[in-house]
PDB file of C-alpha atoms in Angstrom:
ATOM      1  CA  MET M 245      -8.819 -29.717 -24.526  1.00 69.00           C
ATOM      2  CA  ASP M 246      -7.968 -26.478 -24.494  1.00 72.00           C
ATOM      3  CA  THR M 247      -5.936 -25.405 -21.321  1.00 75.00           C
ATOM      4  CA  PHE M 248      -8.108 -23.153 -20.033  1.00 73.00           C
ATOM      5  CA  VAL M 249     -10.519 -25.915 -19.650  1.00 73.00           C
ATOM      6  CA  ASP M 250      -7.754 -28.114 -18.624  1.00 74.00           C
ATOM      7  CA  SER M 251      -7.236 -25.806 -15.411  1.00 82.00           C
ATOM      8  CA  SER M 252     -10.862 -24.589 -14.780  1.00 88.00           C
ATOM      9  CA  TRP M 253     -10.734 -27.082 -11.156  1.00 90.00           C
ATOM     10  CA  TYR M 254      -7.133 -26.529 -10.287  1.00 90.00           C
ATOM     11  CA  PHE M 255      -7.731 -24.561  -7.241  1.00 92.00           C
ATOM     12  CA  PHE M 256      -9.987 -27.262  -5.489  1.00 95.00           C
ATOM     13  CA  ARG M 257      -7.288 -30.031  -5.973  1.00 93.00           C
ATOM     14  CA  TYR M 258      -4.914 -27.309  -4.468  1.00 94.00           C
ATOM     15  CA  CYS M 259      -6.851 -27.485  -1.213  1.00 96.00           C
ATOM     16  CA  SER M 260      -5.945 -31.251  -0.721  1.00 95.00           C
ATOM     17  CA  PRO M 261      -3.375 -32.194  -2.882  1.00 94.00           C
ATOM     18  CA  ASP M 262      -2.582 -35.731  -0.996  1.00 95.00           C
ATOM     19  CA  TYR M 263      -6.401 -36.679  -1.156  1.00 96.00           C
ATOM     20  CA  GLN M 264      -7.052 -40.152  -2.661  1.00 96.00           C
ATOM     21  CA  ASP M 265     -10.571 -40.805  -2.467  1.00 95.00           C
ATOM     22  CA  GLY M 266     -11.871 -38.312  -5.043  1.00 92.00           C
ATOM     23  CA  PRO M 267     -10.797 -35.154  -7.139  1.00 91.00           C
ATOM     24  CA  PHE M 268     -10.770 -33.148  -3.533  1.00 95.00           C
ATOM     25  CA  ASN M 269     -11.771 -33.424   0.056  1.00 95.00           C
ATOM     26  CA  LEU M 270     -15.333 -31.407   0.425  1.00 95.00           C
ATOM     27  CA  ASP M 271     -14.191 -30.244   4.094  1.00 95.00           C
ATOM     28  CA  ASP M 272     -11.260 -28.894   2.976  1.00 96.00           C
ATOM     29  CA  VAL M 273     -12.663 -26.889  -0.042  1.00 96.00           C
ATOM     30  CA  ALA M 274     -15.583 -25.521   2.507  1.00 94.00           C
ATOM     31  CA  ARG M 275     -12.540 -24.380   4.266  1.00 95.00           C
ATOM     32  CA  TRP M 276     -10.418 -22.571   1.806  1.00 96.00           C
ATOM     33  CA  MET M 277     -12.473 -21.575  -1.248  1.00 96.00           C
ATOM     34  CA  PRO M 278     -13.699 -19.224  -2.742  1.00 96.00           C
ATOM     35  CA  VAL M 279     -10.506 -17.345  -3.182  1.00 93.00           C
ATOM     36  CA  ASP M 280     -10.247 -14.100  -2.345  1.00 92.00           C
ATOM     37  CA  GLN M 281      -8.628 -12.391  -5.204  1.00 89.00           C
ATOM     38  CA  TYR M 282      -7.654 -13.401  -8.873  1.00 88.00           C
ATOM     39  CA  VAL M 283      -5.358 -11.732 -10.716  1.00 86.00           C
ATOM     40  CA  GLY M 284      -5.268 -12.209 -14.612  1.00 84.00           C
ATOM     41  CA  GLY M 285      -4.800 -10.806 -17.862  1.00 81.00           C
ATOM     42  CA  VAL M 286      -8.043  -9.493 -20.069  1.00 78.00           C
ATOM     43  CA  GLU M 287      -8.273 -12.612 -21.725  1.00 73.00           C
ATOM     44  CA  HIS M 288      -8.772 -14.523 -18.617  1.00 72.00           C
ATOM     45  CA  ALA M 289     -12.350 -12.857 -18.212  1.00 69.00           C
ATOM     46  CA  ILE M 290     -13.418 -14.325 -21.394  1.00 74.00           C
ATOM     47  CA  LEU M 291     -11.721 -17.580 -21.077  1.00 80.00           C
ATOM     48  CA  HIS M 292      -9.927 -19.175 -17.898  1.00 83.00           C
ATOM     49  CA  LEU M 293     -12.574 -17.275 -15.546  1.00 85.00           C
ATOM     50  CA  LEU M 294     -15.708 -18.325 -17.721  1.00 86.00           C
ATOM     51  CA  TYR M 295     -14.859 -21.951 -17.514  1.00 89.00           C
ATOM     52  CA  MET M 296     -13.914 -22.004 -14.041  1.00 91.00           C
ATOM     53  CA  ARG M 297     -17.391 -20.461 -13.382  1.00 92.00           C
ATOM     54  CA  PHE M 298     -19.175 -23.125 -14.821  1.00 93.00           C
ATOM     55  CA  PHE M 299     -17.306 -25.907 -13.292  1.00 94.00           C
ATOM     56  CA  THR M 300     -17.837 -24.432 -10.132  1.00 96.00           C
ATOM     57  CA  LYS M 301     -21.762 -24.073 -10.933  1.00 96.00           C
ATOM     58  CA  VAL M 302     -21.553 -27.577 -12.004  1.00 95.00           C
ATOM     59  CA  LEU M 303     -20.440 -28.749  -8.821  1.00 95.00           C
ATOM     60  CA  ARG M 304     -22.558 -26.735  -6.628  1.00 96.00           C
ATOM     61  CA  ASP M 305     -25.454 -28.426  -8.476  1.00 96.00           C
ATOM     62  CA  MET M 306     -23.941 -31.796  -7.544  1.00 94.00           C
ATOM     63  CA  GLY M 307     -23.721 -30.734  -4.362  1.00 93.00           C
ATOM     64  CA  MET M 308     -20.279 -30.755  -3.794  1.00 93.00           C
ATOM     65  CA  VAL M 309     -19.723 -27.083  -3.074  1.00 95.00           C
ATOM     66  CA  ASP M 310     -21.906 -24.687  -1.317  1.00 93.00           C
ATOM     67  CA  PHE M 311     -21.037 -21.562  -3.617  1.00 95.00           C
ATOM     68  CA  ASP M 312     -21.267 -20.718  -7.162  1.00 93.00           C
ATOM     69  CA  GLU M 313     -18.809 -18.386  -7.483  1.00 95.00           C
ATOM     70  CA  PRO M 314     -14.908 -19.476  -7.246  1.00 95.00           C
ATOM     71  CA  MET M 315     -13.401 -16.068  -6.856  1.00 92.00           C
ATOM     72  CA  LEU M 316     -14.946 -13.050  -4.716  1.00 93.00           C
ATOM     73  CA  ARG M 317     -12.419 -10.564  -6.230  1.00 90.00           C
ATOM     74  CA  LEU M 318     -11.131  -9.964  -9.745  1.00 87.00           C
ATOM     75  CA  LEU M 319      -8.532  -7.847 -10.943  1.00 87.00           C
ATOM     76  CA  ASN M 320      -7.004  -7.583 -14.707  1.00 86.00           C
ATOM     77  CA  GLN M 321      -3.467  -6.253 -14.641  1.00 88.00           C
ATOM     78  CA  GLY M 322      -1.884  -4.213 -17.393  1.00 89.00           C
ATOM     79  CA  GLN M 323       0.292  -5.162 -19.940  1.00 89.00           C
ATOM     80  CA  VAL M 324       4.087  -3.795 -20.256  1.00 90.00           C
ATOM     81  CA  ILE M 325       4.506  -1.949 -23.380  1.00 92.00           C
ATOM     82  CA  ASN M 326       7.561  -0.434 -25.012  1.00 93.00           C
ATOM     83  CA  GLY M 327       7.599   2.834 -26.988  1.00 91.00           C
ATOM     84  CA  GLY M 328       3.575   2.579 -27.153  1.00 91.00           C
ATOM     85  CA  LYS M 329       3.514  -0.574 -28.453  1.00 91.00           C
ATOM     86  CA  ALA M 330       2.981  -4.113 -27.668  1.00 89.00           C
ATOM     87  CA  MET M 331       6.339  -5.788 -27.645  1.00 89.00           C
ATOM     88  CA  SER M 332       6.892  -8.665 -30.604  1.00 87.00           C
ATOM     89  CA  LYS M 333       9.909  -9.778 -32.327  1.00 85.00           C
ATOM     90  CA  SER M 334       8.039  -8.428 -35.616  1.00 87.00           C
ATOM     91  CA  LEU M 335       8.717  -5.076 -34.137  1.00 87.00           C
ATOM     92  CA  GLY M 336      11.871  -5.635 -32.653  1.00 89.00           C
ATOM     93  CA  ASN M 337      11.085  -3.531 -29.224  1.00 89.00           C
ATOM     94  CA  GLY M 338      11.405  -6.116 -26.348  1.00 91.00           C
ATOM     95  CA  VAL M 339      13.126  -5.586 -23.555  1.00 92.00           C
ATOM     96  CA  ASP M 340      15.912  -8.510 -22.452  1.00 92.00           C
ATOM     97  CA  LEU M 341      14.707  -9.246 -19.089  1.00 91.00           C
ATOM     98  CA  GLY M 342      17.447 -11.019 -18.271  1.00 94.00           C
ATOM     99  CA  ARG M 343      19.992  -8.129 -19.689  1.00 95.00           C
ATOM    100  CA  GLN M 344      17.729  -5.799 -17.207  1.00 95.00           C
ATOM    101  CA  ILE M 345      18.556  -8.082 -13.850  1.00 96.00           C
ATOM    102  CA  ASP M 346      21.907  -8.166 -14.737  1.00 97.00           C
ATOM    103  CA  GLU M 347      22.277  -4.641 -14.420  1.00 96.00           C
ATOM    104  CA  PHE M 348      20.145  -3.430 -12.022  1.00 97.00           C
ATOM    105  CA  GLY M 349      19.066  -6.633 -10.045  1.00 97.00           C
ATOM    106  CA  VAL M 350      15.790  -8.454  -9.856  1.00 97.00           C
ATOM    107  CA  ASP M 351      14.541  -6.597  -7.010  1.00 98.00           C
ATOM    108  CA  ALA M 352      15.057  -3.364  -8.649  1.00 97.00           C
ATOM    109  CA  VAL M 353      13.151  -4.998 -11.927  1.00 97.00           C
ATOM    110  CA  ARG M 354      10.504  -5.497  -9.908  1.00 96.00           C
ATOM    111  CA  LEU M 355      10.021  -2.654  -7.912  1.00 97.00           C
ATOM    112  CA  THR M 356      10.086  -0.450 -11.144  1.00 96.00           C
ATOM    113  CA  MET M 357       7.087  -2.234 -12.286  1.00 94.00           C
ATOM    114  CA  ILE M 358       4.982  -2.207  -9.163  1.00 94.00           C
ATOM    115  CA  PHE M 359       5.806   1.793  -8.608  1.00 94.00           C
ATOM    116  CA  ALA M 360       5.122   2.358 -12.223  1.00 93.00           C
ATOM    117  CA  GLY M 361       1.091   2.368 -11.626  1.00 91.00           C
ATOM    118  CA  PRO M 362      -1.691   0.927 -10.571  1.00 91.00           C
ATOM    119  CA  PRO M 363      -1.611  -2.886 -11.650  1.00 91.00           C
ATOM    120  CA  GLU M 364      -4.672  -2.452 -13.663  1.00 90.00           C
ATOM    121  CA  ASP M 365      -2.799   0.058 -15.991  1.00 91.00           C
ATOM    122  CA  ASP M 366      -0.393  -0.560 -18.948  1.00 92.00           C
ATOM    123  CA  ILE M 367       2.949   0.577 -18.496  1.00 92.00           C
ATOM    124  CA  ASP M 368       5.513   1.552 -20.783  1.00 93.00           C
ATOM    125  CA  TRP M 369       9.161   0.449 -20.361  1.00 92.00           C
ATOM    126  CA  ALA M 370      10.510   3.361 -22.349  1.00 92.00           C
ATOM    127  CA  ASP M 371       9.557   5.580 -19.627  1.00 92.00           C
ATOM    128  CA  LEU M 372      10.587   3.589 -16.527  1.00 93.00           C
ATOM    129  CA  SER M 373      14.113   4.061 -14.790  1.00 93.00           C
ATOM    130  CA  PRO M 374      15.582   0.598 -13.191  1.00 95.00           C
ATOM    131  CA  ALA M 375      18.734   2.840 -12.233  1.00 96.00           C
ATOM    132  CA  SER M 376      16.271   4.881  -9.870  1.00 96.00           C
ATOM    133  CA  SER M 377      14.985   1.785  -8.403  1.00 97.00           C
ATOM    134  CA  LEU M 378      18.240   0.652  -7.699  1.00 97.00           C
ATOM    135  CA  LYS M 379      19.444   4.004  -5.868  1.00 97.00           C
ATOM    136  CA  PHE M 380      16.285   4.113  -3.445  1.00 97.00           C
ATOM    137  CA  LEU M 381      16.967   0.235  -2.394  1.00 98.00           C
ATOM    138  CA  GLN M 382      20.850   0.900  -1.951  1.00 98.00           C
ATOM    139  CA  ARG M 383      19.814   3.902   0.325  1.00 98.00           C
ATOM    140  CA  ALA M 384      17.377   1.923   1.860  1.00 98.00           C
ATOM    141  CA  TYR M 385      20.172  -0.638   2.709  1.00 98.00           C
ATOM    142  CA  ARG M 386      21.794   1.800   4.094  1.00 98.00           C
ATOM    143  CA  LEU M 387      19.307   2.938   6.750  1.00 98.00           C
ATOM    144  CA  ALA M 388      19.759  -0.837   8.152  1.00 98.00           C
ATOM    145  CA  THR M 389      23.516  -0.381   8.364  1.00 98.00           C
ATOM    146  CA  ASP M 390      23.364   2.823  10.103  1.00 98.00           C
ATOM    147  CA  VAL M 391      21.212   1.330  12.966  1.00 98.00           C
ATOM    148  CA  THR M 392      23.276   0.857  16.014  1.00 97.00           C
ATOM    149  CA  SER M 393      20.487   0.239  18.937  1.00 97.00           C
ATOM    150  CA  GLY M 394      20.024  -3.411  19.692  1.00 95.00           C
ATOM    151  CA  PRO M 395      17.016  -5.603  19.052  1.00 95.00           C
ATOM    152  CA  ASP M 396      15.473  -5.189  22.253  1.00 94.00           C
ATOM    153  CA  ALA M 397      15.474  -1.265  21.899  1.00 95.00           C
ATOM    154  CA  ASP M 398      12.744   0.179  23.315  1.00 97.00           C
ATOM    155  CA  PHE M 399      10.853   1.862  20.901  1.00 96.00           C
ATOM    156  CA  ALA M 400       8.286   3.981  22.994  1.00 94.00           C
ATOM    157  CA  ALA M 401      11.863   6.160  23.941  1.00 95.00           C
ATOM    158  CA  GLY M 402      12.489   6.948  20.717  1.00 96.00           C
ATOM    159  CA  ASP M 403      12.038  10.548  18.657  1.00 95.00           C
ATOM    160  CA  THR M 404       8.160  10.725  18.308  1.00 94.00           C
ATOM    161  CA  ASP M 405       8.579  12.568  14.986  1.00 93.00           C
ATOM    162  CA  LEU M 406       9.948   9.801  13.414  1.00 97.00           C
ATOM    163  CA  ARG M 407       7.415   7.120  15.465  1.00 96.00           C
ATOM    164  CA  LYS M 408       4.711   8.760  14.176  1.00 94.00           C
ATOM    165  CA  SER M 409       5.816   8.947  10.429  1.00 95.00           C
ATOM    166  CA  THR M 410       6.661   5.137  11.447  1.00 97.00           C
ATOM    167  CA  HIS M 411       2.711   4.015  12.912  1.00 96.00           C
ATOM    168  CA  LYS M 412       1.355   6.508  10.197  1.00 94.00           C
ATOM    169  CA  ALA M 413       3.338   4.371   7.219  1.00 96.00           C
ATOM    170  CA  ILE M 414       2.252   1.194   8.809  1.00 97.00           C
ATOM    171  CA  ILE M 415      -1.566   2.020   9.238  1.00 96.00           C
ATOM    172  CA  GLU M 416      -1.543   3.547   5.372  1.00 95.00           C
ATOM    173  CA  VAL M 417       0.635   0.857   3.750  1.00 96.00           C
ATOM    174  CA  GLY M 418      -1.496  -1.738   5.131  1.00 95.00           C
ATOM    175  CA  GLN M 419      -4.399  -0.155   4.077  1.00 95.00           C
ATOM    176  CA  LEU M 420      -3.341   0.736   0.195  1.00 94.00           C
ATOM    177  CA  LEU M 421      -2.415  -3.290   0.189  1.00 93.00           C
ATOM    178  CA  ASP M 422      -5.699  -4.464   1.110  1.00 90.00           C
ATOM    179  CA  SER M 423      -7.139  -1.964  -1.850  1.00 88.00           C
ATOM    180  CA  GLY M 424      -4.577  -3.228  -4.324  1.00 88.00           C
ATOM    181  CA  ARG M 425      -2.813  -0.024  -4.331  1.00 92.00           C
ATOM    182  CA  PHE M 426       0.688  -1.059  -4.502  1.00 94.00           C
ATOM    183  CA  ASN M 427       2.478   1.911  -6.053  1.00 94.00           C
ATOM    184  CA  VAL M 428       1.075   4.155  -3.521  1.00 95.00           C
ATOM    185  CA  ALA M 429       2.361   1.578  -0.886  1.00 95.00           C
ATOM    186  CA  VAL M 430       5.814   1.639  -2.481  1.00 96.00           C
ATOM    187  CA  ALA M 431       5.251   5.691  -2.377  1.00 96.00           C
ATOM    188  CA  ARG M 432       4.643   5.660   1.252  1.00 96.00           C
ATOM    189  CA  THR M 433       7.726   3.524   2.049  1.00 97.00           C
ATOM    190  CA  MET M 434       9.613   5.640   0.139  1.00 97.00           C
ATOM    191  CA  GLU M 435       8.361   8.851   2.010  1.00 96.00           C
ATOM    192  CA  LEU M 436       9.523   6.808   5.249  1.00 97.00           C
ATOM    193  CA  VAL M 437      13.051   5.896   4.000  1.00 97.00           C
ATOM    194  CA  ASN M 438      13.594   9.569   3.510  1.00 97.00           C
ATOM    195  CA  ALA M 439      12.147  10.400   7.186  1.00 96.00           C
ATOM    196  CA  THR M 440      14.083   8.022   8.548  1.00 98.00           C
ATOM    197  CA  ARG M 441      16.992   9.262   6.807  1.00 98.00           C
ATOM    198  CA  LYS M 442      16.710  12.778   8.114  1.00 97.00           C
ATOM    199  CA  ALA M 443      16.117  11.590  11.696  1.00 97.00           C
ATOM    200  CA  ILE M 444      19.872   9.365  11.242  1.00 97.00           C
ATOM    201  CA  ASP M 445      21.596  12.681   9.998  1.00 97.00           C
ATOM    202  CA  GLY M 446      19.992  14.982  12.528  1.00 95.00           C
ATOM    203  CA  ALA M 447      19.556  14.811  16.308  1.00 92.00           C
ATOM    204  CA  ALA M 448      18.094  11.266  16.415  1.00 94.00           C
ATOM    205  CA  GLY M 449      21.142   9.744  14.828  1.00 96.00           C
ATOM    206  CA  GLY M 450      21.704   5.969  14.241  1.00 97.00           C
ATOM    207  CA  ALA M 451      21.115   4.983  17.904  1.00 97.00           C
ATOM    208  CA  ASP M 452      17.575   6.301  18.404  1.00 97.00           C
ATOM    209  CA  PRO M 453      15.186   3.279  18.812  1.00 97.00           C
ATOM    210  CA  ALA M 454      12.770   5.290  16.855  1.00 97.00           C
ATOM    211  CA  VAL M 455      14.986   4.792  13.944  1.00 98.00           C
ATOM    212  CA  ARG M 456      15.574   0.903  14.564  1.00 98.00           C
ATOM    213  CA  GLU M 457      11.580   0.819  14.373  1.00 98.00           C
ATOM    214  CA  ALA M 458      11.387   2.807  11.022  1.00 98.00           C
ATOM    215  CA  VAL M 459      14.090   0.179   9.519  1.00 98.00           C
ATOM    216  CA  MET M 460      12.306  -2.675  10.260  1.00 98.00           C
ATOM    217  CA  PHE M 461       9.037  -1.873   8.849  1.00 98.00           C
ATOM    218  CA  VAL M 462      11.000  -0.113   5.996  1.00 98.00           C
ATOM    219  CA  ALA M 463      12.385  -4.041   5.674  1.00 98.00           C
ATOM    220  CA  GLN M 464       9.008  -5.744   6.284  1.00 98.00           C
ATOM    221  CA  SER M 465       7.335  -3.209   3.796  1.00 98.00           C
ATOM    222  CA  LEU M 466       9.908  -4.057   0.808  1.00 98.00           C
ATOM    223  CA  SER M 467       9.974  -7.555   1.734  1.00 98.00           C
ATOM    224  CA  LEU M 468       6.342  -7.760  -0.165  1.00 96.00           C
ATOM    225  CA  VAL M 469       8.246  -5.987  -3.635  1.00 96.00           C
ATOM    226  CA  ALA M 470      12.088  -6.489  -2.956  1.00 98.00           C
ATOM    227  CA  PRO M 471      12.559  -9.869  -1.194  1.00 97.00           C
ATOM    228  CA  TYR M 472      16.251  -9.825  -1.612  1.00 98.00           C
ATOM    229  CA  VAL M 473      17.081  -6.779   0.009  1.00 98.00           C
ATOM    230  CA  ALA M 474      14.396  -6.643   2.540  1.00 98.00           C
ATOM    231  CA  GLU M 475      16.588 -10.050   3.794  1.00 98.00           C
ATOM    232  CA  GLU M 476      19.687  -8.389   3.781  1.00 98.00           C
ATOM    233  CA  MET M 477      18.298  -5.206   5.679  1.00 98.00           C
ATOM    234  CA  TRP M 478      16.915  -8.107   8.137  1.00 98.00           C
ATOM    235  CA  GLU M 479      19.986  -9.475   8.677  1.00 98.00           C
ATOM    236  CA  ALA M 480      21.955  -5.939   9.310  1.00 97.00           C
ATOM    237  CA  LEU M 481      19.486  -5.392  11.816  1.00 98.00           C
ATOM    238  CA  GLY M 482      20.966  -8.586  13.685  1.00 97.00           C
ATOM    239  CA  LEU M 483      16.977 -10.189  13.307  1.00 97.00           C
ATOM    240  CA  PRO M 484      16.695 -13.798  12.952  1.00 94.00           C
ATOM    241  CA  PRO M 485      15.562 -14.756   9.511  1.00 93.00           C
ATOM    242  CA  SER M 486      13.307 -14.372   7.618  1.00 95.00           C
ATOM    243  CA  VAL M 487      11.753 -11.049   7.484  1.00 97.00           C
ATOM    244  CA  ALA M 488       8.949 -13.089   5.552  1.00 95.00           C
ATOM    245  CA  ASN M 489       8.005 -14.870   8.485  1.00 95.00           C
ATOM    246  CA  SER M 490       8.021 -11.660  10.699  1.00 96.00           C
ATOM    247  CA  ALA M 491       4.631 -10.617  12.029  1.00 95.00           C
ATOM    248  CA  TRP M 492       2.988  -7.557  10.582  1.00 95.00           C
ATOM    249  CA  PRO M 493       3.331  -4.377  13.256  1.00 96.00           C
ATOM    250  CA  VAL M 494       0.290  -2.744  14.665  1.00 95.00           C
ATOM    251  CA  GLY M 495       0.163   1.081  13.876  1.00 95.00           C
ATOM    252  CA  ASP M 496      -0.385   2.861  17.166  1.00 93.00           C
ATOM    253  CA  ALA M 497      -3.215   5.455  15.953  1.00 88.00           C
ATOM    254  CA  SER M 498      -2.354   7.318  18.624  1.00 86.00           C
ATOM    255  CA  LEU M 499       0.463   8.255  17.342  1.00 89.00           C
ATOM    256  CA  THR M 500      -0.903   9.125  14.010  1.00 83.00           C
ATOM    257  CA  VAL M 501      -3.374  12.032  15.915  1.00 78.00           C
ATOM    258  CA  ASP M 502      -1.816  15.501  14.361  1.00 73.00           C
ATOM    259  CA  ASP M 503      -1.185  17.579  17.347  1.00 75.00           C
ATOM    260  CA  THR M 504      -2.128  20.824  15.595  1.00 80.00           C
ATOM    261  CA  ALA M 505      -4.175  21.662  12.604  1.00 86.00           C
ATOM    262  CA  THR M 506      -4.352  24.479  10.043  1.00 92.00           C
ATOM    263  CA  MET M 507      -7.873  26.783  10.553  1.00 94.00           C
ATOM    264  CA  VAL M 508      -9.380  28.791   7.811  1.00 95.00           C
ATOM    265  CA  VAL M 509     -10.997  31.630   8.900  1.00 95.00           C
ATOM    266  CA  GLN M 510     -13.637  32.609   6.561  1.00 95.00           C
ATOM    267  CA  ILE M 511     -15.684  36.253   6.987  1.00 94.00           C
ATOM    268  CA  GLN M 512     -18.766  36.534   4.668  1.00 89.00           C
ATOM    269  CA  GLY M 513     -17.495  32.996   2.741  1.00 87.00           C
ATOM    270  CA  LYS M 514     -14.532  34.680   1.903  1.00 92.00           C
ATOM    271  CA  ILE M 515     -10.958  33.081   3.436  1.00 94.00           C
ATOM    272  CA  ARG M 516      -9.329  36.160   5.649  1.00 94.00           C
ATOM    273  CA  ALA M 517      -6.927  33.989   7.902  1.00 94.00           C
ATOM    274  CA  LYS M 518      -5.180  30.702   7.797  1.00 93.00           C
ATOM    275  CA  ILE M 519      -4.514  29.784  11.852  1.00 93.00           C
ATOM    276  CA  GLU M 520      -2.318  26.972  13.220  1.00 89.00           C
ATOM    277  CA  VAL M 521      -4.370  25.982  16.249  1.00 89.00           C
ATOM    278  CA  PRO M 522      -4.416  22.897  18.228  1.00 85.00           C
ATOM    279  CA  ALA M 523      -5.976  19.730  16.775  1.00 83.00           C
ATOM    280  CA  ASP M 524      -8.542  19.450  19.764  1.00 83.00           C
ATOM    281  CA  VAL M 525      -9.075  23.738  20.210  1.00 89.00           C
ATOM    282  CA  ASP M 526     -12.762  24.199  21.197  1.00 91.00           C
ATOM    283  CA  GLU M 527     -14.876  26.786  19.234  1.00 92.00           C
ATOM    284  CA  GLU M 528     -14.234  29.363  22.070  1.00 91.00           C
ATOM    285  CA  ALA M 529     -10.783  28.960  21.828  1.00 90.00           C
ATOM    286  CA  ALA M 530     -10.658  29.061  18.064  1.00 92.00           C
ATOM    287  CA  LEU M 531     -13.200  32.309  17.932  1.00 93.00           C
ATOM    288  CA  ALA M 532     -10.624  33.838  20.358  1.00 90.00           C
ATOM    289  CA  LEU M 533      -7.456  32.902  17.782  1.00 92.00           C
ATOM    290  CA  ALA M 534      -9.429  34.137  15.215  1.00 93.00           C
ATOM    291  CA  LEU M 535     -10.341  37.718  16.516  1.00 92.00           C
ATOM    292  CA  ALA M 536      -6.692  37.738  17.571  1.00 89.00           C
ATOM    293  CA  ASP M 537      -5.790  37.879  13.743  1.00 91.00           C
ATOM    294  CA  ASP M 538      -5.117  41.149  12.454  1.00 90.00           C
ATOM    295  CA  GLY M 539      -6.162  40.004   9.130  1.00 91.00           C
ATOM    296  CA  VAL M 540      -9.673  39.224  10.291  1.00 92.00           C
ATOM    297  CA  GLN M 541      -9.535  42.595  12.313  1.00 92.00           C
ATOM    298  CA  ARG M 542      -9.275  44.457   8.967  1.00 91.00           C
ATOM    299  CA  SER M 543     -11.757  42.537   7.723  1.00 92.00           C
ATOM    300  CA  LEU M 544     -14.169  43.004  10.232  1.00 92.00           C
ATOM    301  CA  ALA M 545     -13.450  46.841  10.452  1.00 90.00           C
ATOM    302  CA  GLY M 546     -15.070  47.276  13.864  1.00 88.00           C
ATOM    303  CA  ARG M 547     -18.312  45.080  13.182  1.00 91.00           C
ATOM    304  CA  GLU M 548     -19.626  42.728  15.897  1.00 90.00           C
ATOM    305  CA  VAL M 549     -19.522  38.755  15.338  1.00 92.00           C
ATOM    306  CA  VAL M 550     -22.881  38.004  15.146  1.00 92.00           C
ATOM    307  CA  LYS M 551     -23.190  34.403  14.030  1.00 93.00           C
ATOM    308  CA  VAL M 552     -20.315  31.830  14.193  1.00 94.00           C
ATOM    309  CA  ILE M 553     -20.366  28.507  11.873  1.00 94.00           C
ATOM    310  CA  ALA M 554     -17.318  25.960  13.274  1.00 94.00           C
ATOM    311  CA  ARG M 555     -16.056  22.588  11.698  1.00 93.00           C
ATOM    312  CA  LEU M 556     -13.121  22.313  13.923  1.00 93.00           C
ATOM    313  CA  PRO M 557     -10.102  22.405  13.789  1.00 92.00           C
ATOM    314  CA  LYS M 558     -10.291  22.706   9.671  1.00 93.00           C
ATOM    315  CA  MET M 559     -12.639  25.618   9.310  1.00 94.00           C
ATOM    316  CA  LEU M 560     -14.416  28.899  11.444  1.00 95.00           C
ATOM    317  CA  SER M 561     -16.816  30.840   9.633  1.00 95.00           C
ATOM    318  CA  LEU M 562     -17.475  34.421  11.129  1.00 94.00           C
ATOM    319  CA  VAL M 563     -20.713  36.480  10.048  1.00 93.00           C
ATOM    320  CA  PRO M 564     -20.441  40.157  11.190  1.00 92.00           C
ATOM    321  CA  GLY M 565     -23.122  42.232  11.945  1.00 88.00           C
ATOM    322  CA  LYS M 566     -24.202  45.142   9.453  1.00 79.00           C
TER     323      LYS M 566
END
């Protein structure tokens, strides 16, 4: 029989691989199924997915399962092409993966593919640079070697700005992973690496507890796409193996709230000023700050403000009298 048919129920068996009294244990399947996320190429949507859905519906009708869809979500990943064309022996445009791994390392190759774009899009290997990925991973690893605080460091006593960057990254990366935007999650990790390097080279230094906190999360985030480098970072931080078994941190939302915001001041629908204001500014204080601005005063030309429309802290619209 076709292999797609043969593999149309294996996931049920996975729930109870040692079960001897039938194809699978109904209680185990009820606990673990249906699958949250199915990932496969476009051909799966018309072959494997079709067959396994059929099998599941038959099992439902037989009373062996209490659901009729085996997978809750489907993601069809894109294809790696080269020079605008699908790789093939006849075209001679294949990429020697072994050679790429020998030159750049498996972590850099994997990171290159994930960072190239959304998982559902095709990516062209000719446009990618594993060398750049390798340089980034080397830069990330150096952060771990520059940390001089101990594993028991009090993060709360660390640099506030870096802690804000770290906790913003923790929250955003978690959300991006949940939504399948893995390339953007990598980008956020890269931003945190840059912020951490700036802190180490600046006033904070490698001894600052916030630096340790940031590097720990960089290692945890990278463990999803560059596990070998992440493990080396984790060990350099003096932490017990393995980073893969570490608990994902919980972002402190209070650290992600901006202290200030840029308030746009409009007069009769036209922007006349952009003013930095406290994030919790009230309407009275916002109006006072706006009226103290030279550009706003020139636009009012002595006219009295008869109406104020506030969308604080982002916008304040003034309507002058005639």
